Short mmCIF file of C-alpha atoms in Angstrom, two decimals:
data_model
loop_
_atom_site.label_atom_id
_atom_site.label_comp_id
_atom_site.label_asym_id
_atom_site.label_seq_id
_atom_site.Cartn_x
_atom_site.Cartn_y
_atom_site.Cartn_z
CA UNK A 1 -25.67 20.26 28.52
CA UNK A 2 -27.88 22.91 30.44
CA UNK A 3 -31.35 20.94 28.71
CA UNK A 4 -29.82 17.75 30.24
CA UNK A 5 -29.64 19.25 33.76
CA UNK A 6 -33.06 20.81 33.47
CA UNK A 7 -34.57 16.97 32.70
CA UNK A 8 -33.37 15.99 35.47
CA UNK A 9 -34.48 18.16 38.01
CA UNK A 10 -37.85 18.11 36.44
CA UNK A 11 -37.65 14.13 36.96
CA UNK A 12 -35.80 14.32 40.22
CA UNK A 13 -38.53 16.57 41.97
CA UNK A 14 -41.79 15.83 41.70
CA UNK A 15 -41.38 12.24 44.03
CA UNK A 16 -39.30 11.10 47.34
CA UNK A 17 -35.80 9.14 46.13
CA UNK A 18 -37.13 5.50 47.21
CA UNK A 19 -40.25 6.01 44.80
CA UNK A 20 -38.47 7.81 41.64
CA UNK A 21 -35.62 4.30 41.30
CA UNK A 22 -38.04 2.75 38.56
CA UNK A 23 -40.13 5.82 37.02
CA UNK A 24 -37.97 7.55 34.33
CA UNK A 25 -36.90 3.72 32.99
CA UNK A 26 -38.55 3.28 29.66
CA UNK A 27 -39.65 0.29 27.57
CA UNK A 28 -36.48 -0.48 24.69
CA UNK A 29 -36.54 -2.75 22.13
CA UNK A 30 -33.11 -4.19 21.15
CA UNK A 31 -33.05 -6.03 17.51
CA UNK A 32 -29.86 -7.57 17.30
CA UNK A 33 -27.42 -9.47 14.82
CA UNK A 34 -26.85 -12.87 15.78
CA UNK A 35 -24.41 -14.98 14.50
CA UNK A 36 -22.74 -18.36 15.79
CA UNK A 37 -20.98 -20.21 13.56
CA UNK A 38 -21.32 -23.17 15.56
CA UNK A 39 -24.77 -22.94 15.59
CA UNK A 40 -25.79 -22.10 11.99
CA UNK A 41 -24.47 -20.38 9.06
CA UNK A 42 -27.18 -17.51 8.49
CA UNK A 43 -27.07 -14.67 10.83
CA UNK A 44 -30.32 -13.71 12.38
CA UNK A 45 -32.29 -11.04 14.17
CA UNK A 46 -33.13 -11.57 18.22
CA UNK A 47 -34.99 -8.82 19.82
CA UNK A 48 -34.17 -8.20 23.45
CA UNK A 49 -37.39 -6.04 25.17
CA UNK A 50 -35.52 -4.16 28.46
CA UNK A 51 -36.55 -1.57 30.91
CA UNK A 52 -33.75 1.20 30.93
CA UNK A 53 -32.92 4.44 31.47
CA UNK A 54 -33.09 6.78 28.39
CA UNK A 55 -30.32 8.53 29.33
CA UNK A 56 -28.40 5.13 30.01
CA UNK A 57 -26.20 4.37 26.49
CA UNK A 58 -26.62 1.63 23.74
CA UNK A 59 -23.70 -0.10 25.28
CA UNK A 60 -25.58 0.02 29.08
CA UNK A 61 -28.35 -1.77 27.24
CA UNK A 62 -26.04 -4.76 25.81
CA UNK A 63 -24.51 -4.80 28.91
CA UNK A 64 -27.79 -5.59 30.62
CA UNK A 65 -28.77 -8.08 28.43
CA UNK A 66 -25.11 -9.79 28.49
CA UNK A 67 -25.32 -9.79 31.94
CA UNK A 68 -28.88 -10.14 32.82
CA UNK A 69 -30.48 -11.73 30.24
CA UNK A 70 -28.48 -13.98 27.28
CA UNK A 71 -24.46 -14.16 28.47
CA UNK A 72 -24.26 -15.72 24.81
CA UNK A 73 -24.30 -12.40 23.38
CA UNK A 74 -20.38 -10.96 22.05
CA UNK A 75 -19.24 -7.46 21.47
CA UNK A 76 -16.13 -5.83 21.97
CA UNK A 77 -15.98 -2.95 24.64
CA UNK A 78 -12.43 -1.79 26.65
CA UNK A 79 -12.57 1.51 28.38
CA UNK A 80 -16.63 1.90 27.47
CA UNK A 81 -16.00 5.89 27.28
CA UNK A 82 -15.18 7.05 23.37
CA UNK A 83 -11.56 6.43 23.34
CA UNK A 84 -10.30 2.65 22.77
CA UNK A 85 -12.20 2.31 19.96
CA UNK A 86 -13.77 -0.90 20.79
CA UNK A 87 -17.20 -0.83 20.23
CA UNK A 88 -18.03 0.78 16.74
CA UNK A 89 -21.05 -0.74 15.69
CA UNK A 90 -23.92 -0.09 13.24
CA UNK A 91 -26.54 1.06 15.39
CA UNK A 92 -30.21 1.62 13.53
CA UNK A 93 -27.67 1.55 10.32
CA UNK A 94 -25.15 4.26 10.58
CA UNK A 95 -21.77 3.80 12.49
CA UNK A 96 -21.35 4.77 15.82
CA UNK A 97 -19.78 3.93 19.26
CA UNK A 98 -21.91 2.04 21.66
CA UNK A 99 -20.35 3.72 24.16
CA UNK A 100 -20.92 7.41 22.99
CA UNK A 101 -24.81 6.78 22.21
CA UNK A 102 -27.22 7.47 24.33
CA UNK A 103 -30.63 5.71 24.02
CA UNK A 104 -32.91 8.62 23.56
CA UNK A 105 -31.38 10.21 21.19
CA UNK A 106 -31.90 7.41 18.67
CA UNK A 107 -35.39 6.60 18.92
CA UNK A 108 -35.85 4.48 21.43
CA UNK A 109 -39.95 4.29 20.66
CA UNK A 110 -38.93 1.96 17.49
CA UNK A 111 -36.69 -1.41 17.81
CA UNK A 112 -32.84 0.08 18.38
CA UNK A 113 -30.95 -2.09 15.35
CA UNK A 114 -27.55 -3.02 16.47
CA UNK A 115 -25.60 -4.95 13.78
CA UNK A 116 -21.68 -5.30 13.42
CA UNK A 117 -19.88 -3.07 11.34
CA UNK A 118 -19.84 -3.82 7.63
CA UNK A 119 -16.96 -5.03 4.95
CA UNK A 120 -15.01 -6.99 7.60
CA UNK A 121 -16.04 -10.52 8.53
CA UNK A 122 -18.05 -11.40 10.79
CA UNK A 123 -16.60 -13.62 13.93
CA UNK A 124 -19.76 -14.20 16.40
CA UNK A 125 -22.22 -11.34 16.87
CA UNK A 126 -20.87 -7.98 16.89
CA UNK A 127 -17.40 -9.23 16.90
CA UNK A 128 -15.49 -8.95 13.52
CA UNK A 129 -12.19 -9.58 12.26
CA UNK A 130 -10.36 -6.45 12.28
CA UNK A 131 -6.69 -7.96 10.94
CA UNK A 132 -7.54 -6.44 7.12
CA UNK A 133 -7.94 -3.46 8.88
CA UNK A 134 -4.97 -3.08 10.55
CA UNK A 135 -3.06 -4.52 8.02
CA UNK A 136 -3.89 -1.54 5.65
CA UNK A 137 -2.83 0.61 9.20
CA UNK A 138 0.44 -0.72 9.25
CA UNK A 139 0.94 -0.21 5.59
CA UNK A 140 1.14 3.75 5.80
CA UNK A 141 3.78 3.46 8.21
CA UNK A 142 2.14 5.10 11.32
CA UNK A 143 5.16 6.19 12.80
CA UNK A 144 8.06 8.88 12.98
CA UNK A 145 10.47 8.32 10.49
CA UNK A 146 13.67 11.06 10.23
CA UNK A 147 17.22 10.60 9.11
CA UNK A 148 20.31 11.91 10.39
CA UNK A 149 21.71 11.74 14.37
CA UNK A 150 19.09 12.09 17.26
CA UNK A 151 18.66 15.49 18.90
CA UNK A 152 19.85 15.98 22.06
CA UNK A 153 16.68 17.61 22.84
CA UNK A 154 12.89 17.23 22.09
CA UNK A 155 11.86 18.16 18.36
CA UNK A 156 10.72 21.47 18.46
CA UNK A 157 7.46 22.53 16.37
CA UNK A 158 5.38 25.43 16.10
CA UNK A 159 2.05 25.99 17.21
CA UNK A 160 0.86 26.78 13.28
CA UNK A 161 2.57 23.09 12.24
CA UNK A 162 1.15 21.68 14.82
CA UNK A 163 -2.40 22.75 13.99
CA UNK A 164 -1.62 21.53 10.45
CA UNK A 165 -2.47 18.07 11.22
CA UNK A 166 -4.12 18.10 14.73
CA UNK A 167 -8.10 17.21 13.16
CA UNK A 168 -6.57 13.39 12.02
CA UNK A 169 -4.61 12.74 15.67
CA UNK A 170 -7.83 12.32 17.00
CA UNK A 171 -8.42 9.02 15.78
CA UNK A 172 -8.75 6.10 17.87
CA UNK A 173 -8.89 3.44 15.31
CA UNK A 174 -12.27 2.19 16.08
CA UNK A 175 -12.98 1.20 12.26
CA UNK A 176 -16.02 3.21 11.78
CA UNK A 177 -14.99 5.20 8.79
CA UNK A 178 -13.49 2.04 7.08
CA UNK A 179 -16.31 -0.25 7.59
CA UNK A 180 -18.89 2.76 6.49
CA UNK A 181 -16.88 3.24 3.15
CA UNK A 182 -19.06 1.50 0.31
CA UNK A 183 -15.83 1.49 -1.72
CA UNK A 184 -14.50 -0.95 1.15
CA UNK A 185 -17.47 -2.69 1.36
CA UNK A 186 -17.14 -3.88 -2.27
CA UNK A 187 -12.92 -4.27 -2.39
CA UNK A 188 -11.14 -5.15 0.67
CA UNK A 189 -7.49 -3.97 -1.13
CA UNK A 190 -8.42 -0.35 -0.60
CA UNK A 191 -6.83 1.15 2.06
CA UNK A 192 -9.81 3.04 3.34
CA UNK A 193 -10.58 5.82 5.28
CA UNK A 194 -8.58 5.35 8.43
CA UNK A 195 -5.21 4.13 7.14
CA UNK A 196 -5.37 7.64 5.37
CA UNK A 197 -6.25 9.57 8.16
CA UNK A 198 -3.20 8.03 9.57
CA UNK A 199 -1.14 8.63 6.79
CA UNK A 200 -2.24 12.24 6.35
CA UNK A 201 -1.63 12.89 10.50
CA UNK A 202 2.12 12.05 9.22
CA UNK A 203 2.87 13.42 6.00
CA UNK A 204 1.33 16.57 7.49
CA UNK A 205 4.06 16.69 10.21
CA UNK A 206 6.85 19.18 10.46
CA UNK A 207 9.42 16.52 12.19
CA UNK A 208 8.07 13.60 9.80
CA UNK A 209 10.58 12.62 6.92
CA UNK A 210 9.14 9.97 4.62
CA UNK A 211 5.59 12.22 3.74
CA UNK A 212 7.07 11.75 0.36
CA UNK A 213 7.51 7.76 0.78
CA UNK A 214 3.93 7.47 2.06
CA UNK A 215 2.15 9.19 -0.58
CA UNK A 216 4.11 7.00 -3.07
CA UNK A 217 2.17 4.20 -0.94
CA UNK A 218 -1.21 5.88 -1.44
CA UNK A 219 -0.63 6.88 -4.63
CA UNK A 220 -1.26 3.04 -5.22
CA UNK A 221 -4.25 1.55 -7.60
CA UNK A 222 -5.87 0.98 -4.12
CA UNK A 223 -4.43 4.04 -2.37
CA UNK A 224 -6.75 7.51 -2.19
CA UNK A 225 -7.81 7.70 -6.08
CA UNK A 226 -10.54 5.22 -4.99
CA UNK A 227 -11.77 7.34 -3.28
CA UNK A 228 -15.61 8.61 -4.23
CA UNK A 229 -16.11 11.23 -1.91
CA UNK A 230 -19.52 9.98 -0.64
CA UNK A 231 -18.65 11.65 2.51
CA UNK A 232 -19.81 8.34 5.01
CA UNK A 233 -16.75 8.28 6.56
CA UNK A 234 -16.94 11.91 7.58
CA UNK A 235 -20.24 11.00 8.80
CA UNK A 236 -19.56 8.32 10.62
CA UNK A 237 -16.59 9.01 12.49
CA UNK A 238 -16.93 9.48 16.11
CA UNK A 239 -14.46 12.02 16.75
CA UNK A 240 -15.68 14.04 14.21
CA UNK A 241 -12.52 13.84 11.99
CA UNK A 242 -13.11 15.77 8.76
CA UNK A 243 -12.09 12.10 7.23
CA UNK A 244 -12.97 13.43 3.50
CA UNK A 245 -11.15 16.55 3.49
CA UNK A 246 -8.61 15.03 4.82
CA UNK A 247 -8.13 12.60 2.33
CA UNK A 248 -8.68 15.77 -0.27
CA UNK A 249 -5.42 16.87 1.48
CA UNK A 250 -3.74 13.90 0.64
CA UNK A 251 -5.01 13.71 -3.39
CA UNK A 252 -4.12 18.10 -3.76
CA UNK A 253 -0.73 17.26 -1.93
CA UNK A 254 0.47 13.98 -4.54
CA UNK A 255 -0.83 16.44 -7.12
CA UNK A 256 1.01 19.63 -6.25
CA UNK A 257 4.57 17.50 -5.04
CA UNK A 258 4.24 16.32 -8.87
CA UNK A 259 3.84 19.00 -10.90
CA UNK B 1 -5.42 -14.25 11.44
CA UNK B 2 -5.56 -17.83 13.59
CA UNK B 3 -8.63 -17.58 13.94
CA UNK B 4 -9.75 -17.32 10.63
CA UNK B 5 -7.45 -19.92 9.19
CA UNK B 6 -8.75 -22.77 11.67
CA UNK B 7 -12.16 -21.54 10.91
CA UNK B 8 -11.37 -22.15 7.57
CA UNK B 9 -9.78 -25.33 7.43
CA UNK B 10 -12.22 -27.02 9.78
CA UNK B 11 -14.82 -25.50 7.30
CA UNK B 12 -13.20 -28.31 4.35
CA UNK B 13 -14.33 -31.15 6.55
CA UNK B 14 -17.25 -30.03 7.54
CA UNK B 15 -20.61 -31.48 7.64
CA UNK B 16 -21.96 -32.48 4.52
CA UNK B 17 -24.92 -34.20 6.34
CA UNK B 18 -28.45 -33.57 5.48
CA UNK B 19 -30.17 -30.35 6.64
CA UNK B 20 -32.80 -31.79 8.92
CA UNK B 21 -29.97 -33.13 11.21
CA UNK B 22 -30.66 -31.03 14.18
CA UNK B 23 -26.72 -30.30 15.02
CA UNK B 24 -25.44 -29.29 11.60
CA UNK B 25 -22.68 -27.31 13.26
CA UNK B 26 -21.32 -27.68 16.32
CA UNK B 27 -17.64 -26.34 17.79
CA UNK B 28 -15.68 -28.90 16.17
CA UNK B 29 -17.46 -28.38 13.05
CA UNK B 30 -18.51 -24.11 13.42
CA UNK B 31 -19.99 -23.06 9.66
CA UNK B 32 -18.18 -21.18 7.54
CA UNK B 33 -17.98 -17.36 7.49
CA UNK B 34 -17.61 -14.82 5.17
CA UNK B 35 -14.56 -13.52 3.67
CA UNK B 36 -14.94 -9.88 2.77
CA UNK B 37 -14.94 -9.11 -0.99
CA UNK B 38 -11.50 -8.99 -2.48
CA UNK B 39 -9.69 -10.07 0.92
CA UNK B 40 -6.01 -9.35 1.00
CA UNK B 41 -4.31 -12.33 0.79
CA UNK B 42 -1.17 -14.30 -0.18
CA UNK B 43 -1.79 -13.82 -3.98
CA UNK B 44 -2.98 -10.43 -3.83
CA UNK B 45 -0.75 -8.29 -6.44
CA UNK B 46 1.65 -6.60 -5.30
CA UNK B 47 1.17 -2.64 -4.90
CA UNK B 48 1.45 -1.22 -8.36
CA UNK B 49 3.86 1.81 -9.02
CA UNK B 50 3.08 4.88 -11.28
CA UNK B 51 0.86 7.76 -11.86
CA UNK B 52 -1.78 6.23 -13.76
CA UNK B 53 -4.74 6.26 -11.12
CA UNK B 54 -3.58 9.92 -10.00
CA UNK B 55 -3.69 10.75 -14.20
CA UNK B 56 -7.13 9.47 -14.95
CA UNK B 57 -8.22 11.10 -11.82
CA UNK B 58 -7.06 14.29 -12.91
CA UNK B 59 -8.26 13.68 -16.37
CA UNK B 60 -11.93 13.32 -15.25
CA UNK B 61 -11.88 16.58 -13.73
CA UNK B 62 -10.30 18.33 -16.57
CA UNK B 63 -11.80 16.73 -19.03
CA UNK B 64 -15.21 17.62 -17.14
CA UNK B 65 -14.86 21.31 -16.78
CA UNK B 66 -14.28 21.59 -21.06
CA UNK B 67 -17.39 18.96 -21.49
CA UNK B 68 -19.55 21.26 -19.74
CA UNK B 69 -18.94 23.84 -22.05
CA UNK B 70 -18.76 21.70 -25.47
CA UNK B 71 -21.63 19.89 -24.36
CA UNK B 72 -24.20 22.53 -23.39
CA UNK B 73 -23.24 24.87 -26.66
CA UNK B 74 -23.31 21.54 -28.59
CA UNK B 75 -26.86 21.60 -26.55
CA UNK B 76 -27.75 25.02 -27.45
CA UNK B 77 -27.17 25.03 -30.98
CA UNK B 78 -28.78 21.40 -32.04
CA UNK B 79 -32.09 21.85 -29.86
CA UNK B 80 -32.46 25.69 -29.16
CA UNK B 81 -31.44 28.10 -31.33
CA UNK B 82 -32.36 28.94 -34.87
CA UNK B 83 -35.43 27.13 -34.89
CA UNK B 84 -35.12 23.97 -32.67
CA UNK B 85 -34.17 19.75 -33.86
CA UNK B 86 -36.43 20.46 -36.94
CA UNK B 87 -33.47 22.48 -38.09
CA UNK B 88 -30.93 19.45 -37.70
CA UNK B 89 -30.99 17.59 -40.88
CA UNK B 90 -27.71 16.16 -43.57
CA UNK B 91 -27.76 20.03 -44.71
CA UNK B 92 -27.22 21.47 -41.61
CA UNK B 93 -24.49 18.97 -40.42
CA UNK B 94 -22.81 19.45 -43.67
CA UNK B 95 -22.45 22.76 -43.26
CA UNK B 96 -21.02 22.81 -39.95
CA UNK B 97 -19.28 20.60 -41.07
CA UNK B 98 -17.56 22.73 -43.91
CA UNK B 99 -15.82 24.93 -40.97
CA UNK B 100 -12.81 23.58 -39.16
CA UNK B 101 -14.04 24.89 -36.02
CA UNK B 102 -17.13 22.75 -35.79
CA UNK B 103 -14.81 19.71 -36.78
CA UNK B 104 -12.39 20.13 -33.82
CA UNK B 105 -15.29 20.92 -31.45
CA UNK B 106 -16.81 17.90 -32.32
CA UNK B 107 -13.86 15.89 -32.63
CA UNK B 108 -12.63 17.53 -29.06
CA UNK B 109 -16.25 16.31 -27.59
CA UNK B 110 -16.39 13.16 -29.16
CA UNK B 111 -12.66 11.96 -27.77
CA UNK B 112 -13.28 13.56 -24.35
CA UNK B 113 -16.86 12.09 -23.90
CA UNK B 114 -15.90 8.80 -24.88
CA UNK B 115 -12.52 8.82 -22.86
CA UNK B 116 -14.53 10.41 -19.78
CA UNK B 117 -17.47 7.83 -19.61
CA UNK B 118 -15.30 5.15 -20.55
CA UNK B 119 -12.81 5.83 -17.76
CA UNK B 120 -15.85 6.40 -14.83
CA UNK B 121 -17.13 2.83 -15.99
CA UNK B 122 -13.55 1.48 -15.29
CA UNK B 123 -14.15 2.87 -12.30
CA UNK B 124 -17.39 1.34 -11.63
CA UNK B 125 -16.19 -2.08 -13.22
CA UNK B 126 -13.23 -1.83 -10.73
CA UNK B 127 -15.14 -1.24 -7.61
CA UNK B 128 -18.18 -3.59 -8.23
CA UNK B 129 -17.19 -6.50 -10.22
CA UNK B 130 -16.02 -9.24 -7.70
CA UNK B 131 -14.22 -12.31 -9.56
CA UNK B 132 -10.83 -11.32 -11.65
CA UNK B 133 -12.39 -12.65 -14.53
CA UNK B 134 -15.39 -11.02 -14.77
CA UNK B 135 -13.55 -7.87 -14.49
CA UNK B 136 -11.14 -8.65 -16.76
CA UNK B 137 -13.58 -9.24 -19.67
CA UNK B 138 -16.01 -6.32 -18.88
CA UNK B 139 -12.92 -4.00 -19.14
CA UNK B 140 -12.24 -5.63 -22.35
CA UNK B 141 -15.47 -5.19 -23.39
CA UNK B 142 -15.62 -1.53 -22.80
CA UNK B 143 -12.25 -0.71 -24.26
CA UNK B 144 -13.23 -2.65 -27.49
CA UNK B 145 -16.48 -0.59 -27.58
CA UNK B 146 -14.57 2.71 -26.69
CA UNK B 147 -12.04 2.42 -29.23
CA UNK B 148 -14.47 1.07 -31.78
CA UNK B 149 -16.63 4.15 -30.82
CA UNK B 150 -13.61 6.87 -31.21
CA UNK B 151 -12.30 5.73 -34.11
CA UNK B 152 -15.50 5.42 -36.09
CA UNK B 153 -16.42 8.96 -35.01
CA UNK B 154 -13.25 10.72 -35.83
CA UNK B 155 -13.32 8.60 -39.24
CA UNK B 156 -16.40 10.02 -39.97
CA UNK B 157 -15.70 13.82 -38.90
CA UNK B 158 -12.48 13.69 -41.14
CA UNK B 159 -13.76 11.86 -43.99
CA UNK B 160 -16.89 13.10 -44.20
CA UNK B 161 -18.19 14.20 -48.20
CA UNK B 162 -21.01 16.87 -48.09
CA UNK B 163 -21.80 15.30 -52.01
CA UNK B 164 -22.47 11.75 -50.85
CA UNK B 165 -25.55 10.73 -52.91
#
């Protein structure tokens, strides 16, 4: 934070206001993934060449060609700041938000790859289909489930059971985890990455119930013993979810309930 | 997904025109994309029940932790002690094989090794092979050859006559 402040004083001060609007904007190269099925079958590279500023993000940039240069071009974005999930795409080939990366800090000297994420198909562009997805979501049951009357009151937990599963809340469902998983890649019926994060933020809860019916679920052929432990989706994840670990949680916990 | 399906069934009568036709697709006639491998669809099995993923998962680790230790003594003693390989000849196995503990540490290795690299290229045969078919007959393959393999061995270890001329 304090290094980002001190570049731009250093760029702020040496000319007036009216002089400094075009200096700091560098020269970017954008290599993109094309694809329009109503155009052709094959997918192809188009580079876009942009002045910007470094410190703009990767999604600024697609914006600016979008709206400047080709309106042809598609990509999901909603609330463009890290939290909808939108935009997870695989920029200079490792998953990230558009929204979260700034240009200089991937190289902007080189052509900036931007291809959409992987093991889902492909709509137009960066636009996939993201129903498999969120059909393996809705299979974990991402929701409270408890028996017996209502309280009267709001279900009280403690700050330790809380903590228990606070790392997987964060997750905003933006697919990068799933779609960086070379086990998904290769067999769409595993549940991935991100349906277990979901799982484990419930099975993990105090006030939850049906922990025990949900790791019958993932205790499925396609459920967390597919799991390789390459450690992408830990990688990739834009929250910085300890993905891996916990789906280690999830394997040590159908272990330990069982014997 | 809607979109998909229309995709899909305005893919079946598509163009079948020659390539050099400038307008091959167009957005009556959009080309087809690509299903993911595996895609979850109506005839997808249903979820199976049991322990049997969680077991071999478990075996691989146990199974592991012993290998390292039959396999580097088995290690030790064939290629480094007493001499080296040159030692290793139908003497030297035949006395080994005199003592009961050499048989069940070689029977132990040979079922656990076998079982172990069998079950990781399950795994492998699982997660890469693409068409039901093909997998079906790899796996078939590789329990044929695993069960050959085992039984041979451990017919061998138990059977095994020191006076064979």
């Amino acid at each position: 934070m304090g290094t980002a402040t001190l570049e731009k004083n250093e760029a702020g001060s040496p000319s007036d206001a009216g002089s400094q609007g075009a200096s700091h904007l560098i020269t970017v190269t954008l290599r993109i993934r094309r694809f329009n099925p109503e155009v052709s079958a094959e997918p192809e590279w188009q580079d876009f060449t942009l002045e910007i500023d470094p410190k703009e993000r990767v999604l600024d940039a697609l914006h600016q060609i979008k709206w400047e240069m080709d309106g042809t071009l598609t990509f999901r974005r909603s609330c463009a700041h890290g939290i909808c999930g939108s935009d997870a795409m695989r920029i200079n080939g490792r998953n990230r938000l558009a929204c979260k990366t700034l240009i200089k800090d991937i190289g902007p000297e080189k052509p900036i790859t931007v291809e959409p994420i992987k093991g889902l198909t492909v709509l137009k562009d960066l636009v996939v289909d993201m129903e498999p997805f969120f059909q393996a979501y809705r299979d974990v049951m991402p929701f409270l489930v408890t028996k017996g009357n209502e309280p009267t009151r709001e279900r009280y937990q403690s700050p330790g059971d809380r903590e228990r599963f606070d790392d997987t809340t964060k997750c905003i469902l933006c697919a990068a985890c799933t779609s960086s998983c070379p086990v998904f890649w290769n067999d769409g019926q595993y549940f991935g990455p991100a349906a277990i994060v979901n799982a484990h933020r419930f099975i993990f809860d105090s006030r939850d119930e049906a922990g025990e019916q949900r790791l019958e679920i993932l205790n499925d052929r396609d459920g967390v013993w597919r799991c390789r432990t390459t450690f992408n989706c830990t990688d990739a994840c834009p929250r910085g979810i300890e993905v891996t670990k916990a789906i280690q949680e999830v394997k040590r916990a159908l272990i330990t309930r069982r014997f | 997904m809607s979109t998909t399906e229309t995709t899909e069934s305005k893919t079946t009568d598509g163009p079948d025109g020659p390539a050099d036709s400038v307008a091959l697709y167009d957005v009556d006639h959009p080309a087809p994309v690509i299903e993911p491998p595996r895609k979850r669809t109506a005839k997808t099995p249903k979820a199976s029940r049991g322990n049997f993923e969680m077991q071999t998962w478990l075996f691989m680790r146990l199974s592991g932790i012993v290998l390292v230790v039959l396999v580097l003594g088995h290690l030790l003693i064939q290629l480094v002690l007493d001499g080296g390989v040159s030692k290793v000849g139908f003497a030297f196995v035949a006395g080994r094989w005199a003592s009961p503990f050499w048989q069940v540490w070689d029977l132990l290795m040979l079922w656990l090794a076998m079982l172990h690299g069998a079950n990781g290229l399950r795994t492998v045969i699982n997660d890469y092979a693409e068409r039901d078919n093909t997998r079906f007959w790899l796996k078939m393959l590789l329990y044929a050859a695993t069960v050959f393999t085992v039984l041979l061995g451990t017919l061998v270890i138990f059977t095994f006559d020191p006076n064979i001329r």
